Coordinates of N, CA and C and ligand atoms in Angstrom, one line a residue:
X1 N -294.7 -232.5 -8.3 CA -294.7 -233.9 -7.8 C -296.1 -234.5 -8.0
X2 N -296.3 -235.7 -8.6 CA -297.6 -236.2 -8.8 C -298.0 -237.0 -7.6
X3 N -299.3 -237.4 -7.5 CA -299.7 -238.1 -6.3 C -299.2 -239.5 -6.2
X4 N -298.8 -240.1 -7.4 CA -298.3 -241.4 -7.3 C -296.8 -241.5 -6.8
X5 N -296.1 -240.4 -6.9 CA -294.7 -240.4 -6.4 C -294.6 -240.3 -4.9
X6 N -293.7 -241.1 -4.3 CA -293.6 -241.0 -2.9 C -292.6 -239.9 -2.5
X7 N -292.8 -239.3 -1.4 CA -291.9 -238.2 -1.0 C -290.5 -238.8 -0.7
X8 N -289.4 -238.2 -1.1 CA -288.1 -238.8 -0.9 C -287.9 -239.0 0.6
X9 N -287.5 -240.3 0.9 CA -287.4 -240.6 2.3 C -286.1 -240.0 2.9
X10 N -286.2 -239.6 4.2 CA -285.0 -239.0 4.8 C -284.1 -240.1 5.2
X11 N -282.9 -239.8 5.6 CA -281.9 -240.7 6.1 C -282.4 -241.5 7.3
X12 N -283.1 -240.7 8.1 CA -283.7 -241.4 9.4 C -284.7 -242.4 9.0
X13 N -285.6 -242.1 8.0 CA -286.6 -243.1 7.6 C -285.9 -244.3 7.1
X14 N -284.8 -244.1 6.3 CA -284.1 -245.3 5.7 C -283.6 -246.2 6.9
X15 N -282.9 -245.5 7.8 CA -282.3 -246.2 8.9 C -283.2 -247.0 9.8
X16 N -284.4 -246.4 9.9 CA -285.4 -247.1 10.8 C -286.3 -248.0 10.1
X17 N -286.1 -248.3 8.8 CA -286.9 -249.2 8.1 C -286.7 -250.6 8.7
X18 N -287.7 -251.4 8.7 CA -287.6 -252.7 9.4 C -286.4 -253.5 9.0
X19 N -286.1 -253.6 7.7 CA -285.0 -254.4 7.2 C -283.7 -253.9 7.8
X20 N -283.5 -252.5 7.8 CA -282.3 -252.0 8.3 C -282.2 -252.2 9.8
X21 N -283.3 -252.1 10.5 CA -283.3 -252.3 12.0 C -282.8 -253.8 12.3
X22 N -283.2 -254.7 11.4 CA -282.8 -256.1 11.6 C -281.3 -256.2 11.4
X23 N -280.8 -255.5 10.3 CA -279.4 -255.6 10.0 C -278.6 -254.9 11.0
X24 N -279.0 -253.8 11.6 CA -278.3 -253.1 12.7 C -278.2 -254.1 13.9
X25 N -279.3 -254.7 14.2 CA -279.3 -255.7 15.3 C -278.3 -256.8 15.1
X26 N -278.3 -257.3 13.8 CA -277.3 -258.4 13.5 C -275.9 -257.9 13.7
X27 N -275.6 -256.7 13.2 CA -274.2 -256.2 13.3 C -273.9 -256.0 14.8
X28 N -274.8 -255.4 15.5 CA -274.5 -255.2 17.0 C -274.2 -256.5 17.7
X29 N -275.0 -257.5 17.3 CA -274.8 -258.8 17.9 C -273.4 -259.4 17.6
X30 N -273.1 -259.3 16.3 CA -271.8 -259.8 15.9 C -270.6 -259.1 16.6
X31 N -270.7 -257.7 16.7 CA -269.7 -257.0 17.3 C -269.6 -257.4 18.8
X32 N -270.7 -257.6 19.4 CA -270.7 -258.1 20.8 C -270.0 -259.5 20.9
X33 N -270.3 -260.4 20.0 CA -269.7 -261.7 20.0 C -268.2 -261.6 19.9
X34 N -267.8 -260.8 18.9 CA -266.3 -260.6 18.6 C -265.6 -260.1 19.9
X35 N -266.2 -259.0 20.4 CA -265.6 -258.4 21.6 C -265.5 -259.4 22.8
X36 N -266.6 -260.1 22.9 CA -266.7 -261.1 24.1 C -265.6 -262.1 23.9
X37 N -265.5 -262.7 22.7 CA -264.5 -263.8 22.5 C -263.1 -263.2 22.7
X38 N -262.9 -261.9 22.3 CA -261.6 -261.3 22.4 C -261.2 -261.2 23.9
X39 N -262.1 -260.7 24.7 CA -261.8 -260.6 26.2 C -261.7 -261.9 26.9
X40 N -262.6 -262.9 26.5 CA -262.5 -264.2 27.1 C -261.2 -264.9 26.9
X41 N -260.7 -264.7 25.6 CA -259.4 -265.4 25.3 C -258.2 -264.8 26.1
X42 N -258.5 -263.6 26.6 CA -257.4 -262.9 27.3 C -257.4 -263.2 28.8
X43 N -258.5 -263.7 29.4 CA -258.5 -263.9 30.8 C -258.5 -265.4 31.2
X44 N -259.2 -265.6 32.3 CA -259.1 -266.9 33.0 C -259.2 -268.2 32.1
X45 N -260.1 -268.1 31.1 CA -260.3 -269.3 30.3 C -259.1 -269.7 29.5
X46 N -258.2 -268.8 29.3 CA -257.0 -269.1 28.4 C -256.1 -270.1 29.1
X47 N -255.6 -271.1 28.3 CA -254.7 -272.1 28.9 C -253.4 -271.5 29.3
X48 N -252.8 -272.0 30.4 CA -251.5 -271.4 30.8 C -250.5 -271.8 29.8
X49 N -249.5 -270.8 29.6 CA -248.4 -271.1 28.6 C -247.6 -272.4 29.0
X50 N -247.1 -273.1 28.0 CA -246.4 -274.3 28.3 C -245.1 -274.0 29.1
X51 N -244.6 -274.9 29.9 CA -243.4 -274.5 30.7 C -242.3 -274.4 29.7
X52 N -241.3 -273.6 30.1 CA -240.1 -273.4 29.2 C -239.4 -274.7 29.0
X53 N -238.9 -274.9 27.8 CA -238.2 -276.2 27.5 C -236.8 -276.2 28.1
X54 N -236.4 -277.3 28.6 CA -235.1 -277.4 29.2 C -234.1 -277.2 28.1
X55 N -233.0 -276.4 28.4 CA -232.0 -276.1 27.4 C -231.3 -277.4 27.1
X56 N -231.0 -277.6 25.8 CA -230.3 -278.8 25.3 C -228.9 -278.3 25.0
X57 N -227.9 -279.0 25.6 CA -226.5 -278.7 25.3 C -225.8 -280.0 24.9
X58 N -225.6 -280.2 23.6 CA -225.1 -281.4 23.1 C -224.5 -281.3 21.7
X59 N -223.4 -282.0 21.4 CA -223.0 -282.1 20.0 C -223.7 -283.2 19.4
X60 N -224.1 -283.0 18.1 CA -224.9 -284.1 17.5 C -224.3 -284.4 16.1
X61 N -224.5 -285.7 15.7 CA -224.2 -286.0 14.3 C -225.4 -285.6 13.4
X62 N -225.2 -285.6 12.1 CA -226.3 -285.3 11.2 C -227.5 -286.2 11.4
X63 N -227.2 -287.5 11.7 CA -228.3 -288.5 11.9 C -229.0 -288.1 13.2
X64 N -228.3 -287.7 14.2 CA -229.0 -287.4 15.5 C -229.8 -286.1 15.3
X65 N -229.2 -285.2 14.6 CA -229.9 -283.9 14.4 C -231.3 -284.0 13.8
X66 N -231.3 -285.0 12.9 CA -232.5 -285.3 12.1 C -233.8 -285.5 12.9
X67 N -233.6 -286.0 14.2 CA -234.7 -286.3 15.0 C -235.4 -285.1 15.5
X68 N -234.7 -284.0 15.5 CA -235.3 -282.7 16.0 C -235.9 -281.9 14.9
X69 N -236.9 -282.4 14.3 CA -237.5 -281.6 13.2 C -238.9 -281.1 13.6
X70 N -239.2 -281.2 14.9 CA -240.4 -280.6 15.3 C -241.6 -281.6 15.4
X71 N -241.3 -282.8 14.9 CA -242.4 -283.8 14.9 C -242.3 -284.7 16.1
X72 N -241.2 -284.6 16.9 CA -241.0 -285.4 18.1 C -242.0 -285.0 19.2
X73 N -242.0 -285.8 20.2 CA -243.1 -285.6 21.3 C -242.9 -284.2 22.0
X74 N -241.6 -283.8 22.1 CA -241.4 -282.5 22.7 C -241.5 -281.3 21.8
X75 N -241.6 -281.6 20.5 CA -241.7 -280.6 19.5 C -240.5 -279.7 19.3
X76 N -239.4 -280.2 19.8 CA -238.1 -279.3 19.7 C -237.7 -279.3 18.2
X77 N -237.2 -278.1 17.8 CA -236.7 -278.0 16.4 C -235.3 -277.4 16.5
X78 N -234.4 -278.2 15.9 CA -233.0 -277.7 15.8 C -232.6 -277.6 14.3
X79 N -231.6 -276.7 14.1 CA -231.0 -276.7 12.7 C -229.5 -276.3 12.9
X80 N -228.7 -276.6 11.9 CA -227.3 -276.2 12.0 C -226.9 -275.3 10.9
X81 N -226.1 -274.3 11.2 CA -225.5 -273.4 10.2 C -224.0 -273.3 10.5
X82 N -223.2 -273.5 9.5 CA -221.7 -273.5 9.6 C -221.2 -274.3 10.8
X83 N -221.8 -275.5 11.0 CA -221.4 -276.4 12.0 C -221.9 -276.1 13.4
X84 N -222.7 -275.0 13.6 CA -223.2 -274.7 14.9 C -224.7 -275.1 14.9
X85 N -225.1 -275.8 16.0 CA -226.5 -276.3 16.1 C -227.3 -275.3 16.9
X86 N -228.4 -274.8 16.4 CA -229.2 -273.8 17.2 C -230.6 -274.5 17.5
X87 N -231.1 -274.1 18.7 CA -232.5 -274.5 19.0 C -233.4 -273.4 18.5
X88 N -234.1 -273.7 17.4 CA -235.0 -272.8 16.8 C -236.5 -273.0 17.1
X89 N -236.7 -273.8 18.3 CA -238.1 -274.1 18.6 C -238.9 -272.8 18.7
X90 N -238.3 -271.7 19.2 CA -239.1 -270.5 19.3 C -239.6 -270.0 17.9
X91 N -238.9 -270.4 16.9 CA -239.3 -270.0 15.5 C -240.1 -271.1 14.9
X92 N -240.8 -271.8 15.7 CA -241.5 -273.0 15.1 C -242.5 -272.6 14.0
X93 N -243.0 -271.4 14.0 CA -243.9 -271.1 12.9 C -243.1 -271.0 11.5
X94 N -241.8 -270.8 11.6 CA -241.0 -270.8 10.4 C -240.6 -272.3 10.0
X95 N -240.1 -273.0 11.1 CA -239.4 -274.3 10.8 C -240.2 -275.5 11.1
X96 N -241.3 -275.3 11.9 CA -242.1 -276.5 12.3 C -242.8 -277.1 11.1
X97 N -243.4 -278.3 11.4 CA -244.1 -279.0 10.3 C -245.1 -278.1 9.6
X98 N -245.0 -278.0 8.3 CA -245.9 -277.1 7.5 C -245.5 -275.7 7.4
X99 N -244.4 -275.3 8.1 CA -243.9 -274.0 8.1 C -243.1 -273.7 6.8
X100 N -242.9 -272.4 6.4 CA -242.2 -272.2 5.1 C -240.8 -272.7 5.0
X101 N -240.1 -272.8 6.2 CA -238.7 -273.2 6.2 C -238.6 -274.6 6.9
X102 N -239.6 -275.4 6.8 CA -239.5 -276.7 7.5 C -238.5 -277.6 6.9
X103 N -238.1 -277.3 5.7 CA -237.0 -278.1 5.0 C -235.7 -278.1 5.8
X104 N -235.5 -277.0 6.6 CA -234.3 -276.8 7.4 C -234.3 -277.5 8.7
X105 N -235.5 -277.9 9.1 CA -235.7 -278.5 10.5 C -235.0 -279.8 10.6
X106 N -234.1 -279.9 11.6 CA -233.4 -281.1 11.9 C -232.2 -281.4 10.8
X107 N -231.9 -280.3 10.1 CA -230.9 -280.4 9.0 C -229.7 -279.4 9.2
X108 N -228.7 -279.7 8.4 CA -227.6 -278.7 8.2 C -228.2 -277.7 7.1
X109 N -228.5 -276.5 7.5 CA -229.2 -275.6 6.6 C -228.1 -274.7 5.9
X110 N -226.8 -274.9 6.1 CA -225.8 -274.0 5.6 C -225.9 -273.8 4.1
X111 N -226.0 -274.8 3.3 CA -226.0 -274.7 1.9 C -227.3 -274.0 1.4
X112 N -228.4 -274.4 2.0 CA -229.7 -273.7 1.6 C -229.7 -272.2 1.9
X113 N -229.2 -271.9 3.1 CA -229.2 -270.5 3.5 C -228.2 -269.7 2.7
X114 N -227.1 -270.3 2.3 CA -226.1 -269.6 1.6 C -226.5 -269.4 0.1
X115 N -227.3 -270.3 -0.4 CA -227.6 -270.2 -1.8 C -229.1 -269.7 -2.0
X116 N -229.8 -269.4 -1.0 CA -231.1 -268.9 -1.1 C -232.1 -270.0 -1.6
X117 N -231.8 -271.2 -1.2 CA -232.7 -272.3 -1.6 C -233.3 -273.0 -0.4
X118 N -234.6 -273.0 -0.3 CA -235.2 -273.6 0.9 C -235.2 -275.1 0.8
X119 N -234.1 -275.7 0.9 CA -233.9 -277.1 0.8 C -232.7 -277.6 1.5
X120 N -232.7 -278.8 2.0 CA -231.5 -279.4 2.6 C -231.5 -280.9 2.2
X121 N -230.3 -281.4 2.0 CA -230.3 -282.8 1.7 C -229.9 -283.7 2.9
X122 N -229.8 -285.0 2.6 CA -229.6 -285.9 3.7 C -228.2 -286.4 3.7
X123 N -227.2 -285.6 3.2 CA -225.8 -286.1 3.2 C -225.4 -286.3 4.6
X124 N -224.5 -287.2 4.9 CA -224.0 -287.4 6.2 C -223.2 -286.2 6.6
X125 N -222.4 -285.6 5.7 CA -221.7 -284.4 6.0 C -221.5 -283.6 4.7
X126 N -221.8 -282.3 4.7 CA -221.6 -281.5 3.6 C -220.6 -280.5 4.0
X127 N -219.4 -280.6 3.3 CA -218.3 -279.7 3.7 C -218.4 -278.3 3.1
X128 N -219.4 -278.1 2.2 CA -219.8 -276.8 1.6 C -218.5 -276.1 1.0
X129 N -217.5 -276.8 0.6 CA -216.3 -276.2 0.2 C -216.4 -275.6 -1.2
X130 N -217.5 -275.9 -1.9 CA -217.7 -275.4 -3.2 C -218.4 -274.1 -3.2
X131 N -218.8 -273.6 -2.1 CA -219.6 -272.3 -2.0 C -218.7 -271.1 -2.4
X132 N -219.2 -270.1 -3.1 CA -218.4 -269.0 -3.5 C -218.4 -268.0 -2.3
X133 N -217.6 -266.9 -2.5 CA -217.4 -265.9 -1.4 C -218.7 -265.3 -1.0
X134 N -219.6 -264.9 -1.9 CA -220.9 -264.3 -1.6 C -221.7 -265.3 -0.7
X135 N -221.7 -266.5 -1.2 CA -222.5 -267.5 -0.5 C -222.0 -267.8 0.9
X136 N -220.6 -267.8 1.0 CA -220.0 -268.0 2.4 C -220.4 -266.9 3.3
X137 N -220.4 -265.6 2.8 CA -220.7 -264.5 3.6 C -222.2 -264.5 4.0
X138 N -223.0 -264.9 3.0 CA -224.4 -265.0 3.3 C -224.7 -266.0 4.5
X139 N -224.0 -267.2 4.4 CA -224.2 -268.2 5.5 C -223.7 -267.6 6.8
X140 N -222.6 -266.8 6.7 CA -222.1 -266.2 8.0 C -223.1 -265.2 8.6
X141 N -223.7 -264.4 7.7 CA -224.7 -263.5 8.2 C -225.9 -264.2 8.9
X142 N -226.3 -265.3 8.2 CA -227.4 -266.1 8.8 C -227.0 -266.6 10.2
X143 N -225.7 -267.1 10.3 CA -225.2 -267.6 11.5 C -225.3 -266.6 12.6
X144 N -224.8 -265.3 12.3 CA -224.8 -264.2 13.2 C -226.2 -264.0 13.7
X145 N -227.2 -263.9 12.8 CA -228.6 -263.7 13.1 C -229.1 -264.7 14.1
X146 N -228.7 -266.0 13.8 CA -229.2 -267.1 14.7 C -228.6 -267.0 16.0
X147 N -227.3 -266.6 16.1 CA -226.6 -266.5 17.4 C -227.3 -265.4 18.3
X148 N -227.8 -264.4 17.6 CA -228.5 -263.3 18.4 C -229.9 -263.8 18.9
X149 N -230.5 -264.6 18.1 CA -231.9 -264.9 18.3 C -232.1 -266.2 19.1
X150 N -231.3 -267.2 18.8 CA -231.6 -268.5 19.4 C -230.5 -269.1 20.3
X151 N -230.8 -270.1 21.1 CA -229.8 -270.7 21.9 C -228.9 -271.7 21.1
X152 N -227.7 -271.7 21.5 CA -226.8 -272.7 20.9 C -226.9 -274.0 21.6
X153 N -227.0 -275.1 20.8 CA -227.1 -276.5 21.4 C -225.7 -277.1 21.4
X154 N -225.0 -277.0 20.3 CA -223.6 -277.6 20.3 C -223.1 -277.5 18.9
X155 N -222.2 -278.4 18.6 CA -221.6 -278.5 17.2 C -222.1 -279.6 16.5
X156 N -222.2 -279.5 15.2 CA -222.6 -280.6 14.3 C -221.3 -281.4 14.1
X157 N -221.4 -282.7 14.4 CA -220.2 -283.5 14.4 C -219.9 -284.1 13.0
X158 N -218.7 -283.9 12.5 CA -218.2 -284.6 11.3 C -218.2 -286.1 11.6
X159 N -218.3 -286.9 10.6 CA -218.1 -288.4 10.8 C -216.8 -288.6 11.5
X160 N -216.9 -289.4 12.6 CA -215.7 -289.8 13.4 C -215.3 -288.8 14.5
X161 N -215.9 -287.6 14.5 CA -215.6 -286.6 15.6 C -216.3 -287.0 16.9
X162 N -215.6 -286.7 18.0 CA -216.2 -287.1 19.3 C -216.9 -285.9 19.9
X163 N -218.1 -286.1 20.5 CA -218.8 -285.0 21.1 C -218.1 -284.4 22.3
X164 N -218.3 -283.1 22.5 CA -217.8 -282.4 23.7 C -218.7 -282.8 24.9
X165 N -218.2 -282.6 26.1 CA -219.0 -282.8 27.3 C -219.4 -281.4 27.8
X166 N -220.7 -281.2 28.0 CA -221.1 -279.8 28.5 C -221.7 -280.0 29.9
X167 N -221.3 -279.1 30.8 CA -222.0 -279.2 32.1 C -223.3 -278.4 32.1
X168 N -224.1 -278.5 33.1 CA -225.3 -277.8 33.2 C -225.0 -276.3 33.5
X169 N -223.8 -276.0 33.8 CA -223.4 -274.7 34.2 C -223.7 -273.7 33.1
X170 N -224.5 -272.7 33.4 CA -224.9 -271.7 32.4 C -223.8 -271.0 31.8
X171 N -222.7 -270.7 32.6 CA -221.6 -270.0 32.1 C -220.9 -270.7 30.9
X172 N -221.1 -272.0 30.9 CA -220.6 -272.8 29.8 C -221.1 -272.3 28.4
X173 N -222.3 -271.7 28.5 CA -222.9 -271.2 27.2 C -222.1 -270.1 26.6
X174 N -221.3 -269.5 27.4 CA -220.5 -268.3 26.9 C -219.3 -268.9 26.1
X175 N -219.0 -270.2 26.3 CA -217.9 -270.8 25.6 C -218.0 -270.6 24.1
X176 N -217.0 -270.2 23.5 CA -217.0 -270.0 22.0 C -217.2 -271.3 21.3
X177 N -218.2 -271.3 20.4 CA -218.4 -272.5 19.6 C -218.1 -272.1 18.1
Ligands
LIG201 C1 -239.9 -264.3 -1.9 C2 -238.9 -264.6 -1.0 C3 -239.0 -264.5 0.5 C4 -239.9 -263.8 1.2 C5 -241.0 -262.8 0.8 C6 -239.6 -264.1 2.6 C7 -240.2 -263.5 3.7 C8 -239.9 -263.8 5.0 C9 -240.6 -263.3 6.2 C10 -241.7 -262.3 6.1 C11 -240.0 -263.8 7.2 C12 -240.4 -263.5 8.7 C13 -239.5 -262.5 9.3 C14 -239.8 -262.3 10.8 O1 -241.0 -262.4 11.2 O2 -238.9 -262.2 11.6 C15 -239.0 -264.7 6.8 C16 -238.2 -265.4 7.6 C17 -237.2 -266.3 7.2 N1 -236.8 -266.4 5.9 FE1 -237.7 -265.7 4.3 N2 -238.5 -265.0 2.6 C18 -238.2 -265.2 1.3 C19 -237.2 -266.1 0.9 C20 -236.3 -266.8 1.7 C21 -235.2 -267.6 1.3 C22 -234.9 -267.8 -0.2 C23 -234.6 -268.1 2.4 C24 -233.5 -269.0 2.5 C25 -233.2 -269.9 1.7 C26 -235.4 -267.6 3.5 C27 -235.1 -267.9 4.8 C28 -235.8 -267.4 5.9 C29 -235.5 -267.8 7.3 C30 -234.5 -268.9 7.7 C31 -236.4 -267.1 8.1 C32 -236.6 -267.3 9.6 C33 -235.6 -266.5 10.3 C34 -235.8 -266.6 11.8 O3 -235.7 -267.8 12.3 O4 -235.9 -265.6 12.5 N3 -236.4 -266.8 3.1 N4 -238.9 -264.7 5.4

């Protein structure tokens, strides 16, 4: 080794070099900030969760259903499958404004779900009688999935149909729709 060459620095020398000490300090500070914000968001400073939404029990026409696309003041989102209207507000990240399935919000989603197309049109009534067997069974599967996950609101009314009367009695929910 010549006198101009420096002795190879040890790992400890590297670690305690001024630049690295500054970097370590920055990292520790950032970790502290992240941990603090994490714990803060979990305790008292967090806003209380919104009160649960009142259950809606109502038969609606396609035009009435349209109002429930998540942009209303209460933010409620409804959609219909096979003539049954579901309250999908809990799935707002899917159906709410800007969500991947927002095209279904406030709409009869039967055709879209049956055919795998994230779209719904503004027909007053779509009788979906042109769907093939696979599409019909696909729509049926979606309906079953929705029945398990979401509350039923009522039936989607064909033009001229009259709405059912629902009482506030919870047992009414068990009524077959
Ligand atoms: C590349 C294709 C697709 C991918 C990767 C995809 C992925 C997903 C994922 C990850 C979820 C969330 C599941 C969960 O967290 O429970 C979801 C939900 C959903 N997808 Fe898709 N999807 C696709 C295509 C479609 C198509 C074509 C439709 C219907 C036309 C569709 C309808 C839905 C619906 C309705 C939900 C929400 C279900 C609920 O409310 O729980 N998806 N999708």
